[in-house]
mmCIF file of C-alpha atoms in Angstrom:
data_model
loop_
_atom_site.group_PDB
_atom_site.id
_atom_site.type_symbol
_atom_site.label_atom_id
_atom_site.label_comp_id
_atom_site.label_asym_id
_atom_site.label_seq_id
_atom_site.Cartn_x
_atom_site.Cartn_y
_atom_site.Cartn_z
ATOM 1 C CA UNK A 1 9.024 15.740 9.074
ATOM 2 C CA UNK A 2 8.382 12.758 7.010
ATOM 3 C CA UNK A 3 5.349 10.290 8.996
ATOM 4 C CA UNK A 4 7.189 6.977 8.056
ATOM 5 C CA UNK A 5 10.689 7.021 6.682
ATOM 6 C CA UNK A 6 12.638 4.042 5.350
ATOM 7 C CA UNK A 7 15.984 3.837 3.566
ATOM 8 C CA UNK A 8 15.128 2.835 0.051
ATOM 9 C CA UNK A 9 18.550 0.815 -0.554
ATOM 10 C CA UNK A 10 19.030 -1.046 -2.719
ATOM 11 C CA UNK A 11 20.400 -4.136 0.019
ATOM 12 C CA UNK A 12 22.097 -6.576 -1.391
ATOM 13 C CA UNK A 13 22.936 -10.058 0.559
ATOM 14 C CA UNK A 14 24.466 -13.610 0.073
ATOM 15 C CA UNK A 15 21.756 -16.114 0.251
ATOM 16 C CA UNK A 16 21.237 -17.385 3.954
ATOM 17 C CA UNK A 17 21.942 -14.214 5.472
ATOM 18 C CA UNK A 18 20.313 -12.393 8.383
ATOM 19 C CA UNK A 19 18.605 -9.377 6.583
ATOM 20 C CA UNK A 20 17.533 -6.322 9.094
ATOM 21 C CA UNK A 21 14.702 -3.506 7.780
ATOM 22 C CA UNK A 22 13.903 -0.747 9.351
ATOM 23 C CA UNK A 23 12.238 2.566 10.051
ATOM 24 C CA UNK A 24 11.226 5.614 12.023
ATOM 25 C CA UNK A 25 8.456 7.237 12.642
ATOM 26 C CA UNK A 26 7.191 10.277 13.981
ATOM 27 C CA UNK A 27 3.822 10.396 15.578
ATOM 28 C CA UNK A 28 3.838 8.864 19.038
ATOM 29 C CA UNK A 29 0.234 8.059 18.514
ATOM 30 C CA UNK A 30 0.588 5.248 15.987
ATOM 31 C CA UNK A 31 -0.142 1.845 17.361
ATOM 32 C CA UNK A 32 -0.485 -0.326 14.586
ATOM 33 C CA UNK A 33 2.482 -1.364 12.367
ATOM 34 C CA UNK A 34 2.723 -3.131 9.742
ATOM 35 C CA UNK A 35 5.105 -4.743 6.848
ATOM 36 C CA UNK A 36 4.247 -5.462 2.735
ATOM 37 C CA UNK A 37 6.124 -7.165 0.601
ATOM 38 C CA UNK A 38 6.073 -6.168 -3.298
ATOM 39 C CA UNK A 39 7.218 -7.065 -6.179
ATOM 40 C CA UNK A 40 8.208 -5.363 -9.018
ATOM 41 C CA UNK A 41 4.867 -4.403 -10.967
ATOM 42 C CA UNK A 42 2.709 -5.804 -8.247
ATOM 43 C CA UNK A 43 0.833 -4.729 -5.577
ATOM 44 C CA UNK A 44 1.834 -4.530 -1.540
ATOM 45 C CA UNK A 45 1.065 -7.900 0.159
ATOM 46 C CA UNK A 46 0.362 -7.788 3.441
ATOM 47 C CA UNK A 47 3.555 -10.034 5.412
ATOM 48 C CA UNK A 48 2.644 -9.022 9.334
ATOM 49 C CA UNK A 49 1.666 -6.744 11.822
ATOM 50 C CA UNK A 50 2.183 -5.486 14.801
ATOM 51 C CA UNK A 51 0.562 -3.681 17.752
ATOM 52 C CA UNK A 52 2.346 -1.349 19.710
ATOM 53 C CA UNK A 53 5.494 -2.678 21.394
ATOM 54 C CA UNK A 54 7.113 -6.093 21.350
ATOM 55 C CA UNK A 55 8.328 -8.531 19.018
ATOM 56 C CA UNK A 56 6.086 -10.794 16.390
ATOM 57 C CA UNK A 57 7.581 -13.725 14.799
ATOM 58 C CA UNK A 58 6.536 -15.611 11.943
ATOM 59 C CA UNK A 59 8.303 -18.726 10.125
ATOM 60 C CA UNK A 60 11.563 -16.794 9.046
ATOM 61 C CA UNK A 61 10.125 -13.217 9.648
ATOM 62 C CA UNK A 62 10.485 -11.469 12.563
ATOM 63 C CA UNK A 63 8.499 -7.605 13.261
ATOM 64 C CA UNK A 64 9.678 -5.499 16.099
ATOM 65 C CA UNK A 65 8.618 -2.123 17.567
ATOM 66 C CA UNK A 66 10.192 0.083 19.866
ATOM 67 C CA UNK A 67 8.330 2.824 20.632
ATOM 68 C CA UNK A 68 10.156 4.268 22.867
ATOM 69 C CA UNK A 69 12.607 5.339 19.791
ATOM 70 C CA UNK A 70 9.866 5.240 17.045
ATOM 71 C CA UNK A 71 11.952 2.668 15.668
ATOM 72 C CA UNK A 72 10.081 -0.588 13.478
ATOM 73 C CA UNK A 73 12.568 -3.514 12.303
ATOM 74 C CA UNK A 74 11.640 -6.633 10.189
ATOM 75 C CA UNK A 75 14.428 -9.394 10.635
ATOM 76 C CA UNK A 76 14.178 -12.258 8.418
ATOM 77 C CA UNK A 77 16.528 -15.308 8.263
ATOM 78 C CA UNK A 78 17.885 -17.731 6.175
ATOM 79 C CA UNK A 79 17.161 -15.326 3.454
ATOM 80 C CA UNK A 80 16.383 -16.897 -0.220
ATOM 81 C CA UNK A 81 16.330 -15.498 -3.659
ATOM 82 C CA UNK A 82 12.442 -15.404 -3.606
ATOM 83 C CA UNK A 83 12.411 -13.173 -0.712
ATOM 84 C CA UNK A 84 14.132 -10.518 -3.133
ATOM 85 C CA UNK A 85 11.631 -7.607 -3.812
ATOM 86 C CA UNK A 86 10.774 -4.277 -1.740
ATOM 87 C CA UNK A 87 9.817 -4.008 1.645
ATOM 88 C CA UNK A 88 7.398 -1.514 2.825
ATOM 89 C CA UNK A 89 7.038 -0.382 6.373
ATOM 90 C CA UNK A 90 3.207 1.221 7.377
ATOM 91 C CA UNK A 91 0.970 2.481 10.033
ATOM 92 C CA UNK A 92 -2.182 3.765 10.229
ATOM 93 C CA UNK A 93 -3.863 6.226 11.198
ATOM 94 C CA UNK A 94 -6.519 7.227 13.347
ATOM 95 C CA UNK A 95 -9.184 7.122 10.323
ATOM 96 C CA UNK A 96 -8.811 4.870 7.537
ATOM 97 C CA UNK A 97 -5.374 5.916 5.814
ATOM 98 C CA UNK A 98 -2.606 3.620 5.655
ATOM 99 C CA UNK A 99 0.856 5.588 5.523
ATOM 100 C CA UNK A 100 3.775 3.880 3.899
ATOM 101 C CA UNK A 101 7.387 4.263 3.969
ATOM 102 C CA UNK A 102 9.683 4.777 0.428
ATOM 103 C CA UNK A 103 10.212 0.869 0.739
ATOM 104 C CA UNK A 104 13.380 -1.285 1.230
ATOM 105 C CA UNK A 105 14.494 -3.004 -2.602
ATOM 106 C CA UNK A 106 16.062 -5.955 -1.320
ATOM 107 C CA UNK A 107 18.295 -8.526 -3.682
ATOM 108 C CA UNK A 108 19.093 -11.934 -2.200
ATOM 109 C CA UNK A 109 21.718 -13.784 -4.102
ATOM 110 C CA UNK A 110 21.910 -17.169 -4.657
ATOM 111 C CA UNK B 1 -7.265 -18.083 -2.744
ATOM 112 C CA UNK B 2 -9.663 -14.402 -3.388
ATOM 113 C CA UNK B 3 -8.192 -11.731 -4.808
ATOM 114 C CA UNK B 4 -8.795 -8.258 -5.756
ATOM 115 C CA UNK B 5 -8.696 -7.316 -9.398
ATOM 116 C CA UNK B 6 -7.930 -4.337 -11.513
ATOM 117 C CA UNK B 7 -8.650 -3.428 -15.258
ATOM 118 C CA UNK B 8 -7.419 -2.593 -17.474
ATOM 119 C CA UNK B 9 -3.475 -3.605 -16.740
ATOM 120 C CA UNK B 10 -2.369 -0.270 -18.640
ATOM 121 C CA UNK B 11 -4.067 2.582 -19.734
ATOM 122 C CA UNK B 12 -2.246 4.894 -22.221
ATOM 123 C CA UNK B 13 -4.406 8.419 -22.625
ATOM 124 C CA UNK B 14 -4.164 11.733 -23.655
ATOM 125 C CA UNK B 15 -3.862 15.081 -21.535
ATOM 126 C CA UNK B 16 -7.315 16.288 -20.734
ATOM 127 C CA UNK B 17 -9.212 12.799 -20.752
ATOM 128 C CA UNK B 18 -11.538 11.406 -18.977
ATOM 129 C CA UNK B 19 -10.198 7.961 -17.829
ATOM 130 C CA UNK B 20 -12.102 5.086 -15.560
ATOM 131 C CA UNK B 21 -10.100 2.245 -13.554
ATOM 132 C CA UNK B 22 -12.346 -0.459 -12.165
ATOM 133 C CA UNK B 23 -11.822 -2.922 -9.780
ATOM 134 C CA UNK B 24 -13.321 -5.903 -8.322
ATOM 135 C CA UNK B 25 -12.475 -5.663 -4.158
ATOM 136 C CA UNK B 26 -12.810 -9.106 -2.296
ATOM 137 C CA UNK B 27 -16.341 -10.122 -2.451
ATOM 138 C CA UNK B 28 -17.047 -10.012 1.685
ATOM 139 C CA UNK B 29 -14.755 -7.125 2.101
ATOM 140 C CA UNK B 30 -16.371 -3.599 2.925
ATOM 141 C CA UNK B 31 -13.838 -1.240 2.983
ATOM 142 C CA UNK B 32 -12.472 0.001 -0.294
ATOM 143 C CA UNK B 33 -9.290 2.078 -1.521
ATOM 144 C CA UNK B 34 -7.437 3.924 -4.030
ATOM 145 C CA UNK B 35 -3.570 4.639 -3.691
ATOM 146 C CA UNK B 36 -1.275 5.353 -6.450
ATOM 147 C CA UNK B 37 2.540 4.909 -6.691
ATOM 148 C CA UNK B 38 4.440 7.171 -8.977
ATOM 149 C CA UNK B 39 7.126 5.814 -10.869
ATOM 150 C CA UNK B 40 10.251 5.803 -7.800
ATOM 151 C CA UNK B 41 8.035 6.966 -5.291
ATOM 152 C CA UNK B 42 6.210 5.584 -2.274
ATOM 153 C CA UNK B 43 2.623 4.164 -2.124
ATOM 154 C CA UNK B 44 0.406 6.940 -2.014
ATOM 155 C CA UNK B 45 -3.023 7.268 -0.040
ATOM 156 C CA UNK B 46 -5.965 9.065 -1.911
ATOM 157 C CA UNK B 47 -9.313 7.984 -0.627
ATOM 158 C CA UNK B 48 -11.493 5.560 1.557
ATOM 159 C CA UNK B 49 -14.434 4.372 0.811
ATOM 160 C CA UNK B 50 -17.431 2.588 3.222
ATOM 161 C CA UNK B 51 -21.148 2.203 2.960
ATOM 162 C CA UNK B 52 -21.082 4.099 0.027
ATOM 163 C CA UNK B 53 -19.619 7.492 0.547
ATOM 164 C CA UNK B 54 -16.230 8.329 1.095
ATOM 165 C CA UNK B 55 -14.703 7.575 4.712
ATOM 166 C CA UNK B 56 -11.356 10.002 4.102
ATOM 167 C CA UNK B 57 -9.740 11.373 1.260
ATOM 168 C CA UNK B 58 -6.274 13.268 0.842
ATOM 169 C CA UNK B 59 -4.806 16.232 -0.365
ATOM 170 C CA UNK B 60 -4.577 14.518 -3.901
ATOM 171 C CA UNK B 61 -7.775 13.566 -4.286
ATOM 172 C CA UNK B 62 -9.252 16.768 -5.678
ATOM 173 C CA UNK B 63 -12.223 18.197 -8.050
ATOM 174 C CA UNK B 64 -10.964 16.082 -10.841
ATOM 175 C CA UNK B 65 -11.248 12.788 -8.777
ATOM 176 C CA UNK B 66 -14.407 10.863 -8.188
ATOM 177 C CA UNK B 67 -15.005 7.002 -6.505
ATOM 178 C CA UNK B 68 -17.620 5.177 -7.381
ATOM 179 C CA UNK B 69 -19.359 1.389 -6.497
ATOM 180 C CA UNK B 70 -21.670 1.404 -9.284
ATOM 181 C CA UNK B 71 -23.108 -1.950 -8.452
ATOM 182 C CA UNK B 72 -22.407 -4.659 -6.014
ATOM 183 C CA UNK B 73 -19.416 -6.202 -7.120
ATOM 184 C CA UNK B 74 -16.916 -3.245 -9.053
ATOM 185 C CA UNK B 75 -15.265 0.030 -7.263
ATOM 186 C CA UNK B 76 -14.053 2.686 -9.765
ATOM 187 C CA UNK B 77 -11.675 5.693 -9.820
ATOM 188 C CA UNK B 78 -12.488 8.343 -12.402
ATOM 189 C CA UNK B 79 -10.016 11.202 -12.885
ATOM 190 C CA UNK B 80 -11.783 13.853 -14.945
ATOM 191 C CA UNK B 81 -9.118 15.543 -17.076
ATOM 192 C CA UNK B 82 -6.430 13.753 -16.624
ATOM 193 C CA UNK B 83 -2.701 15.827 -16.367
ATOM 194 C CA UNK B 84 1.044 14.605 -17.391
ATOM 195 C CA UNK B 85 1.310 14.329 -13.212
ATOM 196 C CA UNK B 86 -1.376 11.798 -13.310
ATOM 197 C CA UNK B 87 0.457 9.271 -14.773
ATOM 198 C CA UNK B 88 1.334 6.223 -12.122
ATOM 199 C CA UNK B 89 0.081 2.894 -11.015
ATOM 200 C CA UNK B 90 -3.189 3.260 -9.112
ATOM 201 C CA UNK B 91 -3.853 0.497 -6.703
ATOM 202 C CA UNK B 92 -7.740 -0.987 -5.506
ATOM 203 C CA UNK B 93 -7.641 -2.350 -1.993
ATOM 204 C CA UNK B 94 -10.032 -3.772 0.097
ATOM 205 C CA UNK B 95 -10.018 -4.945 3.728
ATOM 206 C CA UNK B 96 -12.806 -7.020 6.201
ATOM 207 C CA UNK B 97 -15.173 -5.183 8.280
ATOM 208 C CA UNK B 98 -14.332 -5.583 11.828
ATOM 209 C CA UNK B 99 -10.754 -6.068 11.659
ATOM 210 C CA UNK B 100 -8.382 -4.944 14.074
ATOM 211 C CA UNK B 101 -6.311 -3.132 12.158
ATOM 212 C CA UNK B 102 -6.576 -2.655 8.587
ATOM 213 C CA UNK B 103 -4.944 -5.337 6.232
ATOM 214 C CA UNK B 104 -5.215 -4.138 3.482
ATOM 215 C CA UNK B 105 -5.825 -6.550 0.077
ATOM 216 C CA UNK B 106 -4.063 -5.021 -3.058
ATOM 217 C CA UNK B 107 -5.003 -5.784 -6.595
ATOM 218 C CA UNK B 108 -1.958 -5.948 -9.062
ATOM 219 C CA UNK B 109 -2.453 -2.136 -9.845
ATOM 220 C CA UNK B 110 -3.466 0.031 -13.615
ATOM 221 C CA UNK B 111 -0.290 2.079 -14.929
ATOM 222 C CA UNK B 112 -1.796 4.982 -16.116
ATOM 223 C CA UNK B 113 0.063 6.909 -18.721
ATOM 224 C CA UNK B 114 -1.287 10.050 -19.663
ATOM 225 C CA UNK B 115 0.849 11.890 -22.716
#
């Protein structure tokens, strides 16, 4: 079984839309979560975290975690063309290894 | 705004080469990393690296891989003789000391070709 999985897409939405992300995972140990953002030919930038359950929310980004279903969901709103790249969902492990998911490509149009 | 930076951009090499990426991690930043992405795939780990000796390392990172912070500034990944499976972008990261969790800085990545 796959640590972190994550439904590669592509999504494709109108701008303004609400745009939902998400993945499982399988180890009940992780505790920290986390979401990138990158764009084609670029590296993963860091967008938020979260620790164990509970919601985070940032400007138009919103990280959740339900552990109870190993389930992790970034919500953002108002989407714009700029927010069009791939999303990458993460945890880490109990050492120093960062484990990502296959990555959402998302395509806002204008 | 720092940033972590790779060279070179691409690397195009032949099967059974020697090849060295550098990078330049964020200049109060401790902890330093390799991952690669092959083409369609998912960011890969492959190894850790604190106080000067390597903190974890995976499955990928074999005999023909080797880390490196040959002074105090650069952090370099050599792959011995390098194979067609090689060929991806490699990433540098870096993240603070004492950090809750780690947030991990990316530089914009080396494709590696190897033909």
């Amino acid at each position: 079984q796959k640590e972190v999985e994550q439904d590669p897409g592509p999504l494709s939405v109108p701008e303004g839309a609400i745009v939902s992300l998400n993945c499982t995972y399988s180890n009940s140990a992780f505790q920290y979560f986390m979401w990138y953002r990158q764009y084609s030919r670029k590296g993963p930038e860091l967008l938020m975290y979260t620790y164990s359950s509970g919601n985070k929310e940032d400007g138009r980004f919103t990280a959740q975690v339900d552990k109870s279903s190993k389930y992790i969901s970034l919500f953002i709103r108002d989407s714009q063309p700029s927010d069009s790249a791939t999303y990458l969902c993460a945890t880490v492990t109990g050492g120093f290894k960062t484990i990502f998911g296959a990555g959402t490509r998302l395509f806002v149009k204008a | 705004e720092p940033e972590v930076t790779q060279t070179p951009s691409h690397q195009v090499t032949q099967m059974g080469q020697e090849v060295i990426l550098r990078c330049v991690p964020i200049s109060n930043h401790l902890y330093f990393y390799w991952y690669r992405q092959i083409l369609g795939q998912k960011v890969e780990f492959l190894v850790s690296f604190y106080n000067n000796e390597i903190s974890e390392k995976s499955e990928i990172f074999d005999d023909q891989f080797s880390v490196e912070r040959p002074d105090g500034s650069n952090f370099t990944l050599k792959i011995r003789s390098t194979k067609l499976e090689d060929s991806a972008m490699y990433f540098c990261a870096s993240s603070e000391v004492g950090a809750t969790v780690e947030k991990l800085f990316f530089g914009s990545g080396t494709q590696l070709s190897v033909l």
